[in-house]
Amino acid sequence: MSASASESVSPAAGGGVAATAAAAGAALLGIAEAVGAMAVLFAKIVRTMARVPPVLDYHELRRNLHKMAVKSLSIVVITALFTGVIAVIQAAPIVKRYGAEGLLGWGAGFATLREVAPLLTALMVSGRVGANNTAELGTMVVTEQIDALRALAIDPVAFLVLPRFIAIVVTLVTMTLYADAVSLLGAAFAGLGLLQIEPRSFYNGLTGGLLNFGDVANGLAKSLVFGLVIALSSCHFGMSTTGGASGVGRSVNATVVASASGVFILDYFVSFLLG
Amino acid sequence: MSATTESSPASPPGVVHDIGAAGIDLFLAGRELYGVFVRTLYYVARGRREKGAIVRQMYDIGNRSLFFVSITMGFIGMIILYQAGIEIKRVIPDYSLLGATYLELLVRDLAASLGGLMLATRVGAGIAAEIGSMVVTEQVDALRMCAADPIDFLVVPRFVASMVMTTVLVVWAGAVAFATGAVTANVAFDVPLRVFCNMSLIDWGDVLTGLAKCVAYGAAIPVVSGYCGLSTFGGSEGVGWAATRAVVNSSLAIIMLNALISTASLLAFGATGMTP
């Protein structure tokens, strides 16, 4: 769909400035079209969710939750552990410069809970879960399984998209909680190993009163928003796959790019809104 | 993996069994990955030269990622500065070293690592999807029939192009993140641009660390994703799976290389930045 927009514009372009402007316009139209399609998909999902009696397939939801959440736990834990260590390594010169050893726990906690853990978990989950989901849906599209569902009068949004949507959002929020805990653990031990800061004083800095549940809730609210973005983009690009095996590859590529851009752009606005 | 599922009916698999199977899988994958890396290096030195292949890949990897990298790094710069500003306000309301510290962090780590993660997402998935669909349509087998090693033909141009363009894009990404950070500091916390643009904390250790990260990530992304693409099997589902694995494994590779290089630089240039 987006290809038709770009193809109709590019032949008209002569060269130089005109070609650049045409390419930029076509890219903008493509982005607008993808965002619009995701909004339409979101509206469909909400409408399906609100239907009485509920149409959610619990078996499909459980299967997806296991595949997405349980299976990505190891990757999230490894990433979080390394991230905590890296954060302390990077903070080490700053901490020494100001002689603020007691504040390391607070600083690591602030950065991890509010930004680092939600962001990096979102990136890893978008890579593992979002891309995988797109590949699965895209394969169903190119092998005409979705058409078969429609022929049987089964709504693909209710049967396939809704359980995946819920599963991705739940996965991201729970994985963020794990990442919070594990990366703080990694940071505490990196502080002990590199800066000779006792874990006890790290813990005191963490719980000394400057941080409260609001910071954790801030990060969780963000991961909820990121989950929506990842779920929508992966379901949208999966369902709009065209053209064989290379089409599936292109969809996966488009999903990870759209998820990463969406996550960072929305992160800014959510940070600003929550303050 | 198939061995795991076959042996499970005979003896119920326990935790030790699962860990052992995962360990063996990891070891085998690591050995194959190492093989791809060594062969890539060999062909970089001794392989044939195809005219224009590297330039085409440089355009694909570099120019076409420019927009994506600029957008994401621009927003990252704003977020970091905004959060750091709030944090500093709670402890010491002194913004005089904010820009210098931010620039030091960008040069030493953030520009390379966050830019590298972005590139792993876009470039890694692209490489694996492209090579993977060549594998499932048997084009790679056709190459082997012509006595052309697919690594020489497919991975090497991407390897060279990625090393060059990752470095270029990371420098650009750092510049974008610094610019948006400076604007945020000016608007949200009233830090004058003249105070913010302070290069006094940067020394050669920081620059070397940042450049080492660029080169390491630029080498890791095409090797890991090329390996994922070449080991594709099955039809269109396999291609999607290869792209997924490429994104996850390149990101993991970047995070691990980051921990490694950061530790090495802390040990080598331990005293850097402690003299204001």
Coordinates of C-alpha atoms in Angstrom, one line a residue:
Chain A
M1 CA 0.0 0.0 0.0
S2 CA 2.7 2.4 0.9
A3 CA 4.7 1.2 -2.1
S4 CA 1.9 2.4 -4.5
A5 CA 2.1 5.9 -2.9
S6 CA 5.9 6.1 -3.4
E7 CA 5.7 4.7 -7.0
S8 CA 3.2 7.2 -8.1
V9 CA 5.3 10.1 -6.9
S10 CA 8.9 9.1 -7.9
P11 CA 8.5 9.0 -11.7
A12 CA 7.4 12.6 -11.7
A13 CA 10.6 13.7 -10.0
G14 CA 13.1 15.2 -12.4
G15 CA 16.3 15.5 -10.4
G16 CA 18.1 17.3 -7.7
V17 CA 15.9 19.3 -5.4
A18 CA 12.6 18.1 -6.9
A19 CA 13.6 14.4 -6.5
T20 CA 14.7 14.9 -2.9
A21 CA 11.4 16.7 -2.1
A22 CA 9.4 14.0 -3.8
A23 CA 11.3 11.2 -1.9
A24 CA 10.8 13.1 1.4
G25 CA 7.1 13.5 0.6
A26 CA 6.7 9.9 -0.3
A27 CA 8.5 8.8 2.9
L28 CA 6.2 11.1 4.9
L29 CA 3.1 9.7 3.2
G30 CA 4.3 6.2 4.0
I31 CA 4.8 7.0 7.6
A32 CA 1.4 8.7 7.9
E33 CA -0.2 5.7 6.2
A34 CA 1.4 3.2 8.6
V35 CA 0.5 5.3 11.7
G36 CA -3.1 5.7 10.4
A37 CA -3.4 1.9 9.7
M38 CA -2.1 1.2 13.3
A39 CA -4.7 3.6 14.7
V40 CA -7.5 1.8 12.7
L41 CA -6.2 -1.5 14.0
F42 CA -6.2 -0.2 17.5
A43 CA -9.8 0.9 17.2
K44 CA -10.7 -2.5 15.8
I45 CA -8.9 -4.2 18.7
V46 CA -10.7 -2.0 21.3
R47 CA -14.1 -2.7 19.6
T48 CA -13.4 -6.4 19.6
M49 CA -12.4 -6.3 23.3
A50 CA -15.6 -4.5 24.3
R51 CA -17.8 -7.0 22.5
V52 CA -20.4 -8.8 24.6
P53 CA -20.1 -11.7 25.0
P54 CA -16.3 -11.6 25.1
V55 CA -14.6 -13.2 22.1
L56 CA -11.1 -13.6 23.5
D57 CA -9.6 -17.1 22.8
Y58 CA -8.1 -18.0 26.2
H59 CA -6.2 -21.0 24.8
E60 CA -4.5 -18.8 22.2
L61 CA -3.8 -16.1 24.9
R62 CA -2.1 -18.6 27.2
R63 CA -0.1 -20.1 24.4
N64 CA 1.2 -16.7 23.4
L65 CA 1.9 -15.6 26.9
H66 CA 4.1 -18.6 27.4
K67 CA 5.8 -18.2 24.1
M68 CA 6.4 -14.5 24.6
A69 CA 6.9 -14.0 28.3
V70 CA 8.4 -17.2 29.7
K71 CA 10.7 -17.8 26.7
S72 CA 12.2 -14.3 26.6
L73 CA 13.0 -14.2 30.4
S74 CA 16.6 -15.4 29.9
I75 CA 17.3 -12.7 27.3
V76 CA 15.8 -9.9 29.4
V77 CA 17.7 -11.1 32.5
I78 CA 21.1 -11.2 30.7
T79 CA 20.5 -7.8 29.1
A80 CA 19.5 -6.2 32.4
L81 CA 22.5 -7.7 34.2
F82 CA 24.9 -6.3 31.7
T83 CA 23.1 -3.0 31.6
G84 CA 23.4 -2.5 35.3
V85 CA 27.1 -3.3 35.2
I86 CA 27.7 -0.9 32.2
A87 CA 25.7 1.9 34.0
V88 CA 28.0 1.7 37.0
I89 CA 31.2 1.6 34.8
Q90 CA 30.0 4.7 33.0
A91 CA 29.0 6.5 36.2
A92 CA 32.3 5.6 38.0
P93 CA 34.4 8.6 36.9
I94 CA 31.5 11.0 37.7
V95 CA 31.0 9.5 41.1
K96 CA 34.7 9.7 41.9
R97 CA 34.9 13.3 40.6
Y98 CA 32.2 14.5 43.0
G99 CA 33.1 12.0 45.8
A100 CA 29.5 10.9 45.8
E101 CA 29.9 7.2 46.7
G102 CA 26.8 7.3 48.9
L103 CA 24.7 8.5 46.1
L104 CA 25.5 5.7 43.6
G105 CA 22.5 3.6 44.7
W106 CA 20.2 6.5 44.2
G107 CA 21.6 7.5 40.9
A108 CA 21.6 4.0 39.5
G109 CA 18.1 3.5 40.9
F110 CA 16.8 6.7 39.4
A111 CA 18.2 6.0 35.9
T112 CA 17.3 2.3 35.9
L113 CA 13.8 2.5 37.2
R114 CA 12.7 5.5 35.2
E115 CA 14.5 5.1 31.8
V116 CA 17.1 2.3 31.3
A117 CA 15.1 -0.7 32.3
P118 CA 11.9 0.2 30.4
L119 CA 13.8 1.3 27.3
L120 CA 16.2 -1.6 27.0
T121 CA 13.5 -4.2 27.9
A122 CA 11.3 -2.6 25.2
L123 CA 14.2 -2.9 22.6
M124 CA 14.9 -6.5 23.4
V125 CA 11.2 -7.5 23.6
S126 CA 10.6 -5.7 20.3
G127 CA 13.5 -7.6 18.8
R128 CA 12.5 -11.0 20.1
V129 CA 8.7 -10.9 20.6
G130 CA 7.6 -8.2 18.2
A131 CA 9.6 -9.4 15.3
N132 CA 8.7 -13.1 15.9
N133 CA 5.1 -12.2 16.1
T134 CA 5.3 -10.3 12.8
A135 CA 7.0 -13.3 11.2
E136 CA 4.3 -15.6 12.4
L137 CA 1.4 -13.4 11.3
G138 CA 3.2 -12.6 8.0
T139 CA 3.7 -16.3 7.2
M140 CA 0.0 -16.9 7.9
V141 CA -0.8 -14.1 5.4
V142 CA 1.4 -15.3 2.6
T143 CA 0.3 -18.9 3.0
E144 CA -3.3 -17.7 2.8
Q145 CA -4.2 -19.0 6.3
I146 CA -5.8 -15.7 7.1
D147 CA -8.0 -15.9 4.0
A148 CA -9.0 -19.4 5.1
L149 CA -10.1 -18.0 8.5
R150 CA -12.1 -15.3 6.8
A151 CA -13.7 -18.0 4.6
L152 CA -14.8 -19.8 7.7
A153 CA -16.3 -16.5 9.0
I154 CA -13.7 -16.3 11.8
D155 CA -12.6 -12.7 12.5
P156 CA -8.8 -12.7 12.3
V157 CA -8.6 -9.7 14.6
A158 CA -10.6 -11.5 17.3
F159 CA -8.9 -14.8 16.9
L160 CA -5.2 -13.9 16.2
V161 CA -4.6 -10.2 16.8
L162 CA -6.4 -9.6 20.1
P163 CA -4.6 -12.4 22.1
R164 CA -1.2 -11.4 20.7
F165 CA -1.9 -7.7 21.5
I166 CA -2.8 -8.5 25.1
A167 CA 0.1 -10.9 25.5
I168 CA 2.7 -8.5 24.2
V169 CA 1.6 -5.7 26.5
V170 CA 1.5 -8.0 29.6
T171 CA 4.9 -9.4 28.6
L172 CA 6.6 -6.0 28.4
V173 CA 5.2 -4.8 31.8
T174 CA 6.2 -7.9 33.7
M175 CA 9.6 -8.2 32.0
T176 CA 10.3 -4.5 33.0
L177 CA 9.7 -5.5 36.6
Y178 CA 12.3 -8.3 36.3
A179 CA 14.7 -6.0 34.5
D180 CA 14.4 -3.4 37.3
A181 CA 15.4 -5.9 39.9
V182 CA 18.1 -7.7 38.0
S183 CA 19.9 -4.6 36.7
L184 CA 19.9 -3.0 40.2
L185 CA 21.5 -6.3 41.4
G186 CA 24.1 -6.1 38.6
A187 CA 24.8 -2.4 39.5
A188 CA 25.2 -3.2 43.2
F189 CA 27.8 -5.9 42.5
A190 CA 29.6 -3.8 39.9
G191 CA 29.8 -1.0 42.4
L192 CA 31.4 -3.4 44.9
G193 CA 33.9 -4.8 42.3
L194 CA 34.9 -1.5 40.6
L195 CA 34.4 1.2 43.1
Q196 CA 34.6 -0.7 46.4
I197 CA 31.2 0.5 47.4
E198 CA 29.5 -1.8 49.8
P199 CA 26.2 -3.3 48.7
R200 CA 24.8 -2.1 52.0
S201 CA 25.5 1.5 51.2
F202 CA 24.2 1.0 47.7
Y203 CA 21.0 -0.3 49.2
N204 CA 20.8 2.6 51.6
G205 CA 21.2 5.0 48.7
L206 CA 18.4 3.2 46.9
T207 CA 16.0 3.2 49.8
G208 CA 17.1 6.5 51.4
G209 CA 13.9 8.4 50.7
L210 CA 14.8 10.1 47.4
L211 CA 13.2 7.3 45.5
N212 CA 9.7 6.0 46.1
F213 CA 7.1 3.8 44.4
G214 CA 6.4 6.7 42.0
D215 CA 9.6 6.1 40.2
V216 CA 8.8 2.4 39.7
A217 CA 5.3 3.3 38.6
N218 CA 6.7 5.9 36.2
G219 CA 8.8 3.1 34.5
L220 CA 5.9 0.7 34.4
A221 CA 3.6 3.4 32.8
K222 CA 6.2 3.9 30.2
S223 CA 6.5 0.2 29.5
L224 CA 2.7 0.0 29.1
V225 CA 2.9 2.6 26.4
F226 CA 5.9 0.9 24.7
G227 CA 3.9 -2.4 24.8
L228 CA 1.1 -0.8 23.0
V229 CA 3.4 0.6 20.3
I230 CA 5.3 -2.7 19.8
A231 CA 2.1 -4.8 19.8
L232 CA 0.3 -2.5 17.3
S233 CA 3.3 -2.2 14.9
S234 CA 4.1 -5.9 15.0
C235 CA 0.5 -6.9 14.3
H236 CA 0.0 -4.2 11.7
F237 CA 3.1 -5.1 9.6
G238 CA 2.4 -8.8 10.0
M239 CA -1.1 -8.6 8.8
S240 CA -0.2 -6.3 5.8
T241 CA 2.6 -8.6 4.5
T242 CA 2.7 -9.1 0.8
G243 CA 4.8 -11.3 -1.5
G244 CA 6.4 -14.6 -0.3
A245 CA 9.4 -15.2 1.9
S246 CA 11.2 -11.9 1.1
G247 CA 7.9 -10.1 2.0
V248 CA 8.0 -11.6 5.4
G249 CA 11.6 -10.4 5.8
R250 CA 10.7 -6.9 4.8
S251 CA 7.8 -6.9 7.2
V252 CA 10.0 -8.0 10.1
N253 CA 12.5 -5.2 9.2
A254 CA 9.7 -2.6 9.1
T255 CA 8.4 -3.8 12.4
V256 CA 11.6 -3.4 14.3
V257 CA 12.3 0.0 12.8
A258 CA 8.8 1.3 13.5
S259 CA 8.9 -0.1 17.1
A260 CA 12.2 1.4 17.9
S261 CA 11.3 4.8 16.5
G262 CA 7.9 4.7 18.2
V263 CA 9.4 3.7 21.5
F264 CA 11.9 6.6 21.6
I265 CA 9.5 9.2 20.3
L266 CA 6.8 8.3 22.8
D267 CA 9.4 8.0 25.6
Y268 CA 10.1 11.6 25.3
F269 CA 6.5 12.7 25.5
V270 CA 5.6 10.3 28.3
S271 CA 8.7 11.5 30.3
F272 CA 7.6 15.0 29.8
L273 CA 3.9 14.3 30.7
L274 CA 4.7 12.3 33.9
G275 CA 7.5 14.8 34.9
Chain B
M1 CA 17.4 -29.1 19.3
S2 CA 15.8 -32.1 17.6
A3 CA 17.8 -34.4 19.9
T4 CA 16.2 -32.7 22.9
T5 CA 12.7 -33.4 21.8
E6 CA 13.5 -37.0 20.8
S7 CA 15.0 -38.0 24.0
S8 CA 12.3 -36.4 26.2
P9 CA 9.8 -39.3 26.2
A10 CA 12.4 -41.8 27.4
S11 CA 13.6 -39.8 30.4
P12 CA 11.7 -36.8 31.7
P13 CA 13.9 -33.8 31.1
G14 CA 15.0 -32.0 34.2
V15 CA 16.5 -28.6 34.8
V16 CA 20.0 -29.9 34.4
H17 CA 19.0 -31.5 31.1
D18 CA 17.6 -28.2 29.9
I19 CA 20.7 -26.2 31.0
G20 CA 23.0 -28.8 29.4
A21 CA 21.1 -28.7 26.1
A22 CA 21.1 -24.9 26.0
G23 CA 24.8 -24.9 26.8
I24 CA 25.6 -27.3 24.0
D25 CA 23.4 -25.3 21.6
L26 CA 25.2 -22.1 22.6
F27 CA 28.6 -23.7 22.2
L28 CA 27.8 -25.0 18.7
A29 CA 26.4 -21.7 17.7
G30 CA 29.4 -19.9 19.1
R31 CA 31.8 -22.2 17.1
E32 CA 29.9 -21.6 13.9
L33 CA 29.8 -17.9 14.5
Y34 CA 33.5 -17.9 15.1
G35 CA 33.9 -19.8 11.8
V36 CA 31.9 -17.2 9.9
F37 CA 34.0 -14.4 11.5
V38 CA 37.3 -16.0 10.6
R39 CA 36.3 -16.7 7.1
T40 CA 35.0 -13.2 6.7
L41 CA 38.4 -11.9 7.8
Y42 CA 40.2 -14.3 5.4
Y43 CA 38.1 -13.1 2.4
V44 CA 38.5 -9.5 3.4
A45 CA 42.3 -10.0 2.9
R46 CA 42.3 -12.5 0.1
G47 CA 38.9 -12.5 -1.6
R48 CA 37.9 -11.3 -5.0
R49 CA 37.0 -7.7 -5.5
E50 CA 33.6 -7.0 -7.0
K51 CA 33.3 -3.5 -8.3
G52 CA 30.6 -1.4 -6.6
A53 CA 29.4 -4.1 -4.2
I54 CA 30.8 -2.3 -1.1
V55 CA 29.6 1.1 -2.2
R56 CA 26.1 -0.3 -2.8
Q57 CA 26.1 -1.9 0.7
M58 CA 27.4 1.4 2.2
Y59 CA 24.4 3.2 0.6
D60 CA 22.0 0.5 1.9
I61 CA 23.5 0.4 5.4
G62 CA 24.5 4.0 5.8
N63 CA 22.4 6.5 3.8
R64 CA 19.1 4.6 4.3
S65 CA 19.6 4.4 8.1
L66 CA 20.3 8.1 8.4
F67 CA 16.7 9.2 8.9
F68 CA 16.0 6.5 11.5
V69 CA 19.2 7.1 13.4
S70 CA 18.7 10.8 13.4
I71 CA 15.1 10.6 14.7
T72 CA 15.8 8.1 17.5
M73 CA 19.1 9.7 18.6
G74 CA 17.5 13.1 18.6
F75 CA 14.8 12.0 21.0
I76 CA 17.3 10.1 23.1
G77 CA 19.3 13.3 23.5
M78 CA 16.3 15.2 24.7
I79 CA 15.2 12.4 27.1
I80 CA 18.7 12.0 28.7
L81 CA 19.1 15.7 29.2
Y82 CA 15.6 16.1 30.6
Q83 CA 16.0 13.2 33.1
A84 CA 19.6 14.3 34.1
G85 CA 18.4 17.8 34.7
I86 CA 15.6 16.7 37.0
E87 CA 18.1 14.4 38.8
I88 CA 20.7 17.2 39.3
K89 CA 18.0 19.6 40.5
R90 CA 17.3 17.3 43.4
V91 CA 20.9 17.1 44.6
I92 CA 23.0 20.1 43.5
P93 CA 21.4 22.8 41.4
D94 CA 24.6 23.5 39.5
Y95 CA 24.4 23.1 35.8
S96 CA 27.9 24.3 34.9
L97 CA 29.3 20.9 34.2
L98 CA 26.2 19.4 32.8
G99 CA 27.2 19.8 29.1
A100 CA 30.7 18.7 29.7
T101 CA 29.7 15.5 31.5
Y102 CA 27.0 14.8 28.9
L103 CA 29.5 15.2 26.1
E104 CA 32.0 13.0 27.8
L105 CA 29.4 10.2 28.3
L106 CA 28.3 10.6 24.7
V107 CA 31.8 10.3 23.3
R108 CA 32.8 7.4 25.6
D109 CA 29.6 5.3 25.5
L110 CA 26.2 6.6 24.7
A111 CA 26.6 7.6 21.0
A112 CA 28.3 4.4 20.1
S113 CA 26.1 2.0 22.2
L114 CA 22.7 3.5 21.6
G115 CA 23.5 4.2 17.9
G116 CA 24.9 0.7 17.6
L117 CA 21.7 -0.8 19.1
M118 CA 19.6 1.2 16.6
L119 CA 21.8 0.0 13.8
A120 CA 21.6 -3.6 15.0
T121 CA 17.8 -3.3 14.8
R122 CA 17.6 -1.9 11.3
V123 CA 20.7 -3.2 9.6
G124 CA 20.8 -6.6 11.3
A125 CA 17.2 -7.4 10.5
G126 CA 17.8 -6.2 6.9
I127 CA 20.9 -8.3 6.3
A128 CA 19.3 -11.5 7.8
A129 CA 16.1 -11.0 5.9
E130 CA 17.9 -10.5 2.6
I131 CA 20.4 -13.4 3.0
G132 CA 17.7 -15.6 4.5
S133 CA 15.4 -15.2 1.5
M134 CA 18.3 -16.0 -0.7
V135 CA 18.8 -19.2 1.3
V136 CA 15.2 -20.3 1.1
T137 CA 15.0 -19.6 -2.6
E138 CA 18.2 -21.6 -3.1
Q139 CA 20.2 -18.8 -4.5
V140 CA 22.9 -19.4 -1.9
D141 CA 23.1 -23.1 -3.1
A142 CA 23.4 -21.8 -6.6
L143 CA 26.4 -19.7 -5.5
R144 CA 28.0 -22.8 -3.9
M145 CA 27.4 -24.7 -7.1
C146 CA 29.4 -22.0 -8.9
A147 CA 32.3 -22.5 -6.4
A148 CA 31.7 -19.1 -4.9
D149 CA 31.7 -19.0 -1.1
P150 CA 28.5 -17.2 0.0
I151 CA 30.6 -15.5 2.8
D152 CA 32.9 -14.0 0.2
F153 CA 30.0 -12.9 -2.0
L154 CA 27.4 -11.8 0.6
V155 CA 29.0 -11.2 4.0
V156 CA 32.3 -9.5 3.1
P157 CA 30.8 -6.4 1.3
R158 CA 28.4 -5.9 4.2
F159 CA 31.2 -6.4 6.7
V160 CA 33.4 -3.7 5.2
A161 CA 30.5 -1.3 4.5
S162 CA 29.1 -1.7 8.0
M163 CA 32.5 -1.0 9.7
V164 CA 32.8 2.2 7.8
M165 CA 29.2 3.4 8.0
T166 CA 28.7 2.5 11.6
T167 CA 31.6 4.8 12.5
V168 CA 30.2 7.6 10.3
L169 CA 26.7 7.2 11.6
V170 CA 27.8 7.0 15.3
V171 CA 29.6 10.3 14.9
W172 CA 26.6 11.8 13.3
A173 CA 24.3 10.3 16.0
G174 CA 26.5 11.8 18.7
A175 CA 26.3 15.2 17.1
V176 CA 22.5 15.0 16.8
A177 CA 22.0 13.8 20.4
F178 CA 24.3 16.6 21.6
A179 CA 22.5 19.2 19.6
T180 CA 19.0 18.2 20.8
G181 CA 20.4 17.9 24.4
A182 CA 21.8 21.4 24.2
V183 CA 18.4 22.8 23.0
T184 CA 16.6 20.9 25.8
A185 CA 19.0 22.2 28.5
N186 CA 18.6 25.7 27.2
V187 CA 14.8 25.6 27.1
A188 CA 14.0 23.5 30.2
F189 CA 16.8 24.4 32.6
D190 CA 18.1 27.8 31.2
V191 CA 21.6 26.6 30.6
P192 CA 23.3 28.9 28.1
L193 CA 24.6 27.2 24.9
R194 CA 28.1 28.7 25.5
V195 CA 28.3 27.0 29.0
F196 CA 26.8 23.8 27.6
C197 CA 29.3 23.3 24.7
N198 CA 32.2 22.5 27.0
M199 CA 34.8 20.0 25.7
S200 CA 37.2 20.3 28.7
L201 CA 36.4 16.8 30.1
I202 CA 37.2 14.9 26.9
D203 CA 40.6 13.3 26.5
W204 CA 42.1 10.8 24.2
G205 CA 41.0 7.8 26.3
D206 CA 37.4 8.8 25.8
V207 CA 37.8 9.2 22.0
L208 CA 39.7 5.9 21.7
T209 CA 37.1 4.0 23.7
G210 CA 34.3 5.4 21.6
L211 CA 36.0 4.6 18.3
A212 CA 36.9 1.1 19.5
K213 CA 33.2 0.6 20.2
C214 CA 32.2 1.8 16.8
V215 CA 34.6 -0.6 15.0
A216 CA 33.6 -3.5 17.2
Y217 CA 29.9 -3.0 16.8
G218 CA 30.3 -2.4 13.1
A219 CA 32.1 -5.7 12.7
A220 CA 29.7 -7.6 15.0
I221 CA 26.4 -6.6 13.4
P222 CA 27.1 -8.1 9.9
V223 CA 28.9 -11.2 11.1
V224 CA 26.1 -12.1 13.6
S225 CA 23.3 -11.3 11.2
G226 CA 25.0 -12.9 8.3
Y227 CA 25.4 -16.0 10.3
C228 CA 21.7 -15.9 11.3
G229 CA 20.7 -15.4 7.6
L230 CA 22.9 -18.2 6.3
S231 CA 21.6 -20.7 8.8
T232 CA 18.0 -20.0 7.7
F233 CA 15.9 -23.1 7.0
G234 CA 12.3 -23.6 6.0
G235 CA 10.2 -21.2 4.0
S236 CA 8.9 -17.8 4.7
E237 CA 8.6 -18.6 8.4
G238 CA 12.3 -19.3 8.5
V239 CA 13.1 -15.9 7.0
G240 CA 11.1 -14.2 9.7
W241 CA 12.7 -16.3 12.4
A242 CA 16.2 -15.5 11.0
A243 CA 15.5 -11.8 11.1
T244 CA 14.3 -12.1 14.7
R245 CA 17.3 -13.9 15.8
A246 CA 19.6 -11.4 14.0
V247 CA 18.1 -8.5 15.9
V248 CA 18.2 -10.2 19.3
N249 CA 21.7 -11.7 18.8
S250 CA 23.3 -8.5 17.4
S251 CA 21.8 -6.5 20.3
L252 CA 23.1 -9.0 22.8
A253 CA 26.5 -8.9 21.1
I254 CA 26.6 -5.1 21.3
I255 CA 25.7 -5.1 25.0
M256 CA 28.3 -7.7 25.8
L257 CA 31.0 -6.0 23.7
N258 CA 30.1 -2.8 25.5
A259 CA 30.6 -4.3 28.9
L260 CA 33.9 -5.8 27.7
I261 CA 35.3 -2.6 26.1
S262 CA 34.0 -0.4 28.9
T263 CA 35.7 -2.5 31.6
A264 CA 38.9 -2.6 29.5
S265 CA 38.9 1.2 29.1
L266 CA 38.2 1.7 32.8
L267 CA 41.2 -0.4 33.6
A268 CA 43.4 1.1 30.9
F269 CA 42.5 4.8 31.3
G270 CA 41.2 4.4 34.9
A271 CA 42.2 8.0 35.9
T272 CA 40.5 9.7 33.0
G273 CA 38.0 12.4 33.8
M274 CA 38.9 12.6 37.4
T275 CA 40.8 15.8 37.0
P276 CA 38.3 18.4 36.1

